[in-house]
mmCIF file of C-alpha atoms in Angstrom:
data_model
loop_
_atom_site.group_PDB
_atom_site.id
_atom_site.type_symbol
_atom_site.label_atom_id
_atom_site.label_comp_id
_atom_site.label_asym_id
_atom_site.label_seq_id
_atom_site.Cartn_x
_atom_site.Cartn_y
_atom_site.Cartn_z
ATOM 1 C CA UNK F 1 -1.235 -132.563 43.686
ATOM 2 C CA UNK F 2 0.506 -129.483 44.700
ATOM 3 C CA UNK F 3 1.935 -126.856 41.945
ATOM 4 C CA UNK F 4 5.819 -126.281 41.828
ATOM 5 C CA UNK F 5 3.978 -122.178 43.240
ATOM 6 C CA UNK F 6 2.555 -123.783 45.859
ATOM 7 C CA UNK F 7 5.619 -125.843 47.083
ATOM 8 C CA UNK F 8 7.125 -122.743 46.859
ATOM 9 C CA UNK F 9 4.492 -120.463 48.916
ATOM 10 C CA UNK F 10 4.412 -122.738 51.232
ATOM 11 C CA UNK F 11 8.422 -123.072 52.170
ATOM 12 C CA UNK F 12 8.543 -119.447 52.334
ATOM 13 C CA UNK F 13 6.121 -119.465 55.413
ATOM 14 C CA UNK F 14 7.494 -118.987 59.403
ATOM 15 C CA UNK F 15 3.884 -120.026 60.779
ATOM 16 C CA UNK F 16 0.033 -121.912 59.612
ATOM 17 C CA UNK F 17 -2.975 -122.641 61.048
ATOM 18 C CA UNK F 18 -4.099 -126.103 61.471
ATOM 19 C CA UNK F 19 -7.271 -127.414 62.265
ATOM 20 C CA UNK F 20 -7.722 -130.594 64.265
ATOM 21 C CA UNK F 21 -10.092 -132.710 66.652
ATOM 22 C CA UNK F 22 -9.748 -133.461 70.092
ATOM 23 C CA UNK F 23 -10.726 -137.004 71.497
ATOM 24 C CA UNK F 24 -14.740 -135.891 71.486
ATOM 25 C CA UNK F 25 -14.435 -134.890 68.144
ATOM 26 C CA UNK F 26 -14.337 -131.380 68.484
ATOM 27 C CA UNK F 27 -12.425 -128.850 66.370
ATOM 28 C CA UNK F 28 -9.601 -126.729 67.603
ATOM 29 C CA UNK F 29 -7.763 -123.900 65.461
ATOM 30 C CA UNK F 30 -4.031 -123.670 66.425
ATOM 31 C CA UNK F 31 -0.924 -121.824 65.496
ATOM 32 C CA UNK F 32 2.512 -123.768 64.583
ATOM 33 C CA UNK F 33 5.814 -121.787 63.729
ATOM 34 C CA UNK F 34 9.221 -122.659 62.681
ATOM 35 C CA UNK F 35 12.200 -120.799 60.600
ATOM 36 C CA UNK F 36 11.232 -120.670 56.597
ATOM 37 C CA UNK F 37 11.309 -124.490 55.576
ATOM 38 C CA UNK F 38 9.746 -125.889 58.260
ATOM 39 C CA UNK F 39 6.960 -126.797 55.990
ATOM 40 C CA UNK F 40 7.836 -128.978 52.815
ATOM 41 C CA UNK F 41 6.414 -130.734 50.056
ATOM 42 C CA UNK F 42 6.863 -134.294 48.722
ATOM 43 C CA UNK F 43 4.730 -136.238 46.203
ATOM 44 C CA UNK F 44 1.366 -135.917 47.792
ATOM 45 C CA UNK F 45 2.442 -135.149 50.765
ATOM 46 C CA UNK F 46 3.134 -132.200 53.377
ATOM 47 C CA UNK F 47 5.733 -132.254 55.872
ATOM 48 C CA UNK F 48 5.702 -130.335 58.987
ATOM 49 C CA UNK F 49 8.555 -129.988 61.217
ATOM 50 C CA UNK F 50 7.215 -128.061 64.425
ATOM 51 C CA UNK F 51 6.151 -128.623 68.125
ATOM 52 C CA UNK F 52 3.005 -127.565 69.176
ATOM 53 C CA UNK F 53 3.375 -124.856 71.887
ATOM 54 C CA UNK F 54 2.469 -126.376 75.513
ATOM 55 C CA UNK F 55 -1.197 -126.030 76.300
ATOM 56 C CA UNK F 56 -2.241 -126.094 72.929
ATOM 57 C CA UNK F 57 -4.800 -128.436 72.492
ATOM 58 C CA UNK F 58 -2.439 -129.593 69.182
ATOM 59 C CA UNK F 59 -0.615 -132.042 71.309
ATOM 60 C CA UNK F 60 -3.038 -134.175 72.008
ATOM 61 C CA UNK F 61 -4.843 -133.762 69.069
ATOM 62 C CA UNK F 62 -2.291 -135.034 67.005
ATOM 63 C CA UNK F 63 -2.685 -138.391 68.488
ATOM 64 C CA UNK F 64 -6.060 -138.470 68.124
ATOM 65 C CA UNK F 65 -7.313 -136.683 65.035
ATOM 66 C CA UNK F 66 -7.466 -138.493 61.764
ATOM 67 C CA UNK F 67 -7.918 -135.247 59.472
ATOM 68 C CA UNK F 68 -5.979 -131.781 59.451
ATOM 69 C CA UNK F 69 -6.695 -129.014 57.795
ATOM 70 C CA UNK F 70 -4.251 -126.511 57.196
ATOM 71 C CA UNK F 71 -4.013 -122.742 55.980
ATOM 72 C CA UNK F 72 -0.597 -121.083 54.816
ATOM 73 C CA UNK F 73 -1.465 -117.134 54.574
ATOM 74 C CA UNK F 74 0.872 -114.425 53.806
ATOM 75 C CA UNK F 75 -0.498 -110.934 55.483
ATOM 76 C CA UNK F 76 1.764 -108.886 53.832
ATOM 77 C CA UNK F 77 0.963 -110.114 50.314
ATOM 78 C CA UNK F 78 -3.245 -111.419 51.066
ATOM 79 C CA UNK F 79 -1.936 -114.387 49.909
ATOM 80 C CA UNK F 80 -3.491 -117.878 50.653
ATOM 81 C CA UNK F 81 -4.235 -121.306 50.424
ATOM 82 C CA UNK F 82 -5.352 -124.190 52.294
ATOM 83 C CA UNK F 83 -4.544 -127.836 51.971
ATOM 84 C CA UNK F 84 -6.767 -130.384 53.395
ATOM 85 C CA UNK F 85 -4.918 -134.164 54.478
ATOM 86 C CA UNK F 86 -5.025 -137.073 56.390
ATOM 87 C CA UNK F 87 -2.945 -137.406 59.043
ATOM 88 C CA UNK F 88 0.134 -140.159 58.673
ATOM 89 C CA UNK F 89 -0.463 -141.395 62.563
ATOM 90 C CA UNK F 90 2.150 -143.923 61.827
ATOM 91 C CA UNK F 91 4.978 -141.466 60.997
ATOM 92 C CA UNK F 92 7.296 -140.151 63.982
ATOM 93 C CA UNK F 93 9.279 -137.514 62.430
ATOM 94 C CA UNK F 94 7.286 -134.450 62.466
ATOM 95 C CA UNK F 95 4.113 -134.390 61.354
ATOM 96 C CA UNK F 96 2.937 -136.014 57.805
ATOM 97 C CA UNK F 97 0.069 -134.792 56.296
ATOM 98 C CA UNK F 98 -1.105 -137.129 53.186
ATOM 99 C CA UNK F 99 -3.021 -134.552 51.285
ATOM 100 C CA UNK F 100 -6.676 -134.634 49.612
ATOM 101 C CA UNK F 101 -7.129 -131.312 48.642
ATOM 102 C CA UNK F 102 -4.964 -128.177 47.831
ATOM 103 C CA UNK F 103 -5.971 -124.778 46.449
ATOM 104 C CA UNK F 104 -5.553 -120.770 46.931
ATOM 105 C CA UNK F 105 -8.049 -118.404 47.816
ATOM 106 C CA UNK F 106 -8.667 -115.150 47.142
ATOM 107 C CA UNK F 107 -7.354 -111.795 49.034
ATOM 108 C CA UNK F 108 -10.604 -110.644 50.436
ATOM 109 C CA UNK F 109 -10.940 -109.481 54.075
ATOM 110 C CA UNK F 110 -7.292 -109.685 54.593
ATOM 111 C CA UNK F 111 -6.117 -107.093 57.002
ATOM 112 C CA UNK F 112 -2.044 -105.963 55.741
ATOM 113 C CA UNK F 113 0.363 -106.409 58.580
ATOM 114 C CA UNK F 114 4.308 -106.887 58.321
ATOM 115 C CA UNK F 115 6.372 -107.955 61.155
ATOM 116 C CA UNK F 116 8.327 -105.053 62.631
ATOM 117 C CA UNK F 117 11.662 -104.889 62.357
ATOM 118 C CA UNK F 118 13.870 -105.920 65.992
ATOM 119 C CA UNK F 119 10.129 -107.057 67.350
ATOM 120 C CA UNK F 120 10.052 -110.164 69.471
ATOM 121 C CA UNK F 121 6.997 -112.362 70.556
ATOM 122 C CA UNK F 122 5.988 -111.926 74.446
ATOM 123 C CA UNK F 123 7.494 -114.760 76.361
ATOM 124 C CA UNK F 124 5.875 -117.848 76.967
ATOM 125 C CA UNK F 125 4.147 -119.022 80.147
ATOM 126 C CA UNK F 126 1.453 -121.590 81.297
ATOM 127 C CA UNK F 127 -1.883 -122.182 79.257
ATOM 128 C CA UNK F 128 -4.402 -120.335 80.790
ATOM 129 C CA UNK F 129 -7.868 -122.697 80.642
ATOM 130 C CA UNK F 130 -11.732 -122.321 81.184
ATOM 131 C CA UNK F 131 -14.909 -122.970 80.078
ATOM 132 C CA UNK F 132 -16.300 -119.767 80.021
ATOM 133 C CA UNK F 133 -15.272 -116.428 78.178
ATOM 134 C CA UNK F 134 -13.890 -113.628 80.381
ATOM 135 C CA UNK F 135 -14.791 -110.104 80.246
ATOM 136 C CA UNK F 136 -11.066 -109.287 78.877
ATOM 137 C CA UNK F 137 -11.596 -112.460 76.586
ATOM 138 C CA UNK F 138 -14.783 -110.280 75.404
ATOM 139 C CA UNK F 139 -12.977 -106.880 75.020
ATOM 140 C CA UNK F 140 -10.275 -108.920 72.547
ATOM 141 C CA UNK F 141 -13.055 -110.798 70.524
ATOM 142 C CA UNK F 142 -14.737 -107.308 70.164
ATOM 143 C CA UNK F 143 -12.000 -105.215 68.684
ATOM 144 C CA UNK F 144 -10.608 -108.276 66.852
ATOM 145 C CA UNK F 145 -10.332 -108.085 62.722
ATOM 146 C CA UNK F 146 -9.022 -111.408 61.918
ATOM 147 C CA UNK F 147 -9.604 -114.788 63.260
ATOM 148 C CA UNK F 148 -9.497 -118.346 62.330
ATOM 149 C CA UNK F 149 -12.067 -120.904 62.136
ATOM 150 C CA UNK F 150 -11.582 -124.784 62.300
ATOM 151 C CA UNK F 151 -14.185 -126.870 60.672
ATOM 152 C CA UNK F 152 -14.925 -130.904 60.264
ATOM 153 C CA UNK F 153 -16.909 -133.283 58.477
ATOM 154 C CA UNK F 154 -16.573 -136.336 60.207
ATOM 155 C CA UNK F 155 -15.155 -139.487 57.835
ATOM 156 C CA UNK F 156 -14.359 -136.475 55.371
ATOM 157 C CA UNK F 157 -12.005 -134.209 56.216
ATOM 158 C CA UNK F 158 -10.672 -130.939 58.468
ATOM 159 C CA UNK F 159 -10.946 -127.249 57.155
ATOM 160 C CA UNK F 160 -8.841 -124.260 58.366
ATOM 161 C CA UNK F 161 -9.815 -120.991 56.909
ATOM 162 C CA UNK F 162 -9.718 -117.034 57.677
ATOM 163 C CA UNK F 163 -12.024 -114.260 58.450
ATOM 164 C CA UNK F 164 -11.688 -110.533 58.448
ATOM 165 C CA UNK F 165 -13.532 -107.596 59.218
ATOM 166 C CA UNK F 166 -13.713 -104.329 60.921
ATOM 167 C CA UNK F 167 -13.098 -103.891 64.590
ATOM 168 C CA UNK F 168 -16.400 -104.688 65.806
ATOM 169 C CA UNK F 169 -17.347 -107.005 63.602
ATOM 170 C CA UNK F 170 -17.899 -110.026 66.269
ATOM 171 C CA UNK F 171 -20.426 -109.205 68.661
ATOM 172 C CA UNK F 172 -20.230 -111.482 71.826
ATOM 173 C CA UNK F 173 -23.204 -111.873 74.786
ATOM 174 C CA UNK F 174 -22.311 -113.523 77.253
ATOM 175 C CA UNK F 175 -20.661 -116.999 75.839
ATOM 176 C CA UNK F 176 -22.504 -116.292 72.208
ATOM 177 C CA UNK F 177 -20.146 -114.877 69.762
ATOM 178 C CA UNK F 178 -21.278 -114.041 66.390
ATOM 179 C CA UNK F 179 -20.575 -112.846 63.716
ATOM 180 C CA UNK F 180 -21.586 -111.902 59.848
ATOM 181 C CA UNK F 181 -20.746 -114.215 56.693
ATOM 182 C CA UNK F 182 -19.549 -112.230 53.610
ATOM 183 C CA UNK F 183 -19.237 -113.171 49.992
ATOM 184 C CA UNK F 184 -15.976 -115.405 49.540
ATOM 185 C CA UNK F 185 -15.105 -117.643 46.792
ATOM 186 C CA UNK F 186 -18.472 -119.320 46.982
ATOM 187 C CA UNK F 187 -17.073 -122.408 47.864
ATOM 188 C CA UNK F 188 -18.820 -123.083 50.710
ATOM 189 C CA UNK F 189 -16.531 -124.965 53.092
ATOM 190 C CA UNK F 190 -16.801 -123.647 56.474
ATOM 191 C CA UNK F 191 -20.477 -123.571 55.914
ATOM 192 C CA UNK F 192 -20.552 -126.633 54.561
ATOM 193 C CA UNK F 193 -18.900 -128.491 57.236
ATOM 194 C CA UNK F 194 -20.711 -126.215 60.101
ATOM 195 C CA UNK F 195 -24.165 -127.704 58.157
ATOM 196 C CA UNK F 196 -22.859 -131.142 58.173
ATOM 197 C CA UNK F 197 -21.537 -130.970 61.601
ATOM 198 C CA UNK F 198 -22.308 -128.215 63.710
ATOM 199 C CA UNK F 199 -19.023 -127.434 65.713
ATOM 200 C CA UNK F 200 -16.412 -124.789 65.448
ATOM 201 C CA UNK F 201 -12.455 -123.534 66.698
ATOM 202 C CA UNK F 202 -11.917 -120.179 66.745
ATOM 203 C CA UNK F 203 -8.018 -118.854 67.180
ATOM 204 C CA UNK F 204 -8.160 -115.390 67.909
ATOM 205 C CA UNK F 205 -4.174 -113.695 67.224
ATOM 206 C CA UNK F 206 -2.887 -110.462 68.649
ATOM 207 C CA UNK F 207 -0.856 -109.801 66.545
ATOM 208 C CA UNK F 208 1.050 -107.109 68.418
ATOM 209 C CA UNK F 209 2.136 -109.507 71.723
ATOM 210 C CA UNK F 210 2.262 -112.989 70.304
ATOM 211 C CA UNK F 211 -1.100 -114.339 72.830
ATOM 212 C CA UNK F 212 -3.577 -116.477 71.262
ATOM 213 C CA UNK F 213 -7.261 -117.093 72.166
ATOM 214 C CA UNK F 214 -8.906 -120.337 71.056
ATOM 215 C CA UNK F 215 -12.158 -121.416 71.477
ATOM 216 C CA UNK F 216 -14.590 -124.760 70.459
ATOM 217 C CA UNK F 217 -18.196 -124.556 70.872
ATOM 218 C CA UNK F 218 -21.396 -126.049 69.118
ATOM 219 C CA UNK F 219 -21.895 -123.457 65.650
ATOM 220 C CA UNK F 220 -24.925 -122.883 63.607
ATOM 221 C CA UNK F 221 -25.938 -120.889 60.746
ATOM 222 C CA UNK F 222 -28.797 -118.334 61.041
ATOM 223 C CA UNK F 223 -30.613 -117.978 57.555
ATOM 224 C CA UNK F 224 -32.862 -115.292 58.531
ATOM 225 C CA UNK F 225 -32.564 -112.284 56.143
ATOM 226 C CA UNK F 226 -33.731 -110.085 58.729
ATOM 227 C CA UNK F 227 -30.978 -110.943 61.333
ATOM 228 C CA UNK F 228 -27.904 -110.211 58.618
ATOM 229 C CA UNK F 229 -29.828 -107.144 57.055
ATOM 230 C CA UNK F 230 -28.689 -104.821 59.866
ATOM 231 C CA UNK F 231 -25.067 -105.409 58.833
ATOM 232 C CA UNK F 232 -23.693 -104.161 55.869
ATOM 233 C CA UNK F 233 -22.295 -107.055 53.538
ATOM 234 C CA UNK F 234 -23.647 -109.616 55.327
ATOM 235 C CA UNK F 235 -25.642 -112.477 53.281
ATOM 236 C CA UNK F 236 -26.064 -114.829 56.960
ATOM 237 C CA UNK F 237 -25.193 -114.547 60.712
ATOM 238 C CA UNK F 238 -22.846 -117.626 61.854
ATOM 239 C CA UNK F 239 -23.162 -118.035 66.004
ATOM 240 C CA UNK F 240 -20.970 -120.285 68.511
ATOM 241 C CA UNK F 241 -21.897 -121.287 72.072
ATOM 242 C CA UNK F 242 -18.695 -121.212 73.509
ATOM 243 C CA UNK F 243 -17.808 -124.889 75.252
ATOM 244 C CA UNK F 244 -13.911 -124.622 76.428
ATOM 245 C CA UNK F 245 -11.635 -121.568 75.851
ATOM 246 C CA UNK F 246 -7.576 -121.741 76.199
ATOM 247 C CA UNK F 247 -5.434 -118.962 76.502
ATOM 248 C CA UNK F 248 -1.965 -119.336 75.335
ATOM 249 C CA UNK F 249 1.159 -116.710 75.583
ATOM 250 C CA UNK F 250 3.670 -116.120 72.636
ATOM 251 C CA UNK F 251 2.219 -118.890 70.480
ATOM 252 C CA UNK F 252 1.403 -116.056 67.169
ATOM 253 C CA UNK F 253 3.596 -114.202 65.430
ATOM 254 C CA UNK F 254 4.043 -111.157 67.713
ATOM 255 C CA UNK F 255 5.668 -107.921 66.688
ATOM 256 C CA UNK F 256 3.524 -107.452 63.742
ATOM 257 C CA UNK F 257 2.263 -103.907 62.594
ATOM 258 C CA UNK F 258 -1.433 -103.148 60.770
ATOM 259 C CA UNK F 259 -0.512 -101.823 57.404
ATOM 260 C CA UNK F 260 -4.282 -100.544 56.208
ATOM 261 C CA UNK F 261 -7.474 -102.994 56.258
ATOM 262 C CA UNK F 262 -8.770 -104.849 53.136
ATOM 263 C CA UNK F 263 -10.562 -102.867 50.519
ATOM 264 C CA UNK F 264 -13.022 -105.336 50.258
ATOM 265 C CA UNK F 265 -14.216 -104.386 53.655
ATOM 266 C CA UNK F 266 -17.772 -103.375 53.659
#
């Protein structure tokens, strides 16, 4: 069920994240936007009236993927929550999301930005695709602080959640990216699901020009004490082999200005 605060938090918001599958199963995090109210709430349900941007593997997706998971974050406030559904393939208008679970998360590793006032996103133009990472694509993973990860169990369900650090705190070689896992809410999903199935989206933001970077690749989990103990806060490593990357412009919020990083940070 989803709390009268909830319903609430969640008309207030001009953009999520969703997580979906493509036709070979794998996960892709995407950005959808609208005016305040384009996400609603009925009895067990979420309602979603947006259009993916063109490019964005979201448009297909949505014809194939049984499960979405989606997250509704606030930057200015570190608010959160995430809301795992089924996907209503039956219903036309908009998107229906039949919902399994629903909860907030804490404000950890949540960078402060507000939009700026008079700023507008950069304009759109045609997806940009490949299947390997660029050396610009590198330079933007490197000095990234947030990003979004898309998750699956297949038969279970989809997972969208967030992850913050300091500039710096990816490291990429090549088309490895990496990166460490902090202490969250001990829940366990993304790690869960990466365990269960080992795949991952990434949606990398800039925040400043409205461009998004996502990425699906095979993930895994590296246990080894000795490979996190380098890096301060980290309990584990997480690593993706990058598999397809799409490049999309004026799909994020754009026009948005860093306020101070998360305390939390270590």
């Amino acid at each position: 069920e989803i709390p009268p605060a909830a319903e609430e938090f969640l008309a207030q918001r001009s953009w999520i994240v969703l997580a979906t599958t493509d036709s070979a199963g794998r996960p892709w995090a995407s950005i959808l936007s609208g005016t305040p109210g384009f996400v609603s709430v009925g009895p067990g349900v979420v309602h979603v009236e947006a259009t993916p941007e063109a490019g964005d593997p979201l448009s297909e997706n949505l014809r194939t993927s049984p499960h979405v998971g989606m997250l509704a974050i606030d930057l200015a406030t570190r608010r959160r929550m995430r809301v795992n559904a089924r996907l209503d393939q039956e219903h036309g208008d908009g998107m229906l999301l039949r919902v399994d679970q629903v909860y907030s998360n804490c404000p950890k590793y949540i960078q402060r930005r507000v939009e700026e006032p008079g700023a507008s996103r950069q304009p759109k133009g045609d997806a940009i695709r490949s299947g390997a990472l660029t050396d610009s694509h590198r330079e933007w993973i490197g000095r990234a602080d947030t990003f979004f990860i898309a998750t699956v169990n297949p038969g279970e369900g989809a997972d969208a959640s967030h992850r913050g650090g300091a500039p710096g705190f990816l490291r990429v070689e090549s088309d490895r990216i990496s990166w460490p896992d902090y202490q969250g809410n001990m829940m366990f999903n993304t790690l869960g699901n990466i365990a269960a199935f080992p795949r991952a989206g990434l949606l990398f933001p800039d925040f400043a020009t409205g461009r998004t970077l996502q990425i699906t690749g095979r993930a895994s989990i590296n246990w080894d004490p000795g490979a996190a103990a380098p890096l301060p806060g980290a309990e584990r490593l997480v690593e993706l082999t990058v598999e397809e990357v799409v490049e999309l412009q004026g799909a994020a919020p754009g026009g948005m200005a860093l306020v101070d990083y998360s305390p939390h940070l270590p």
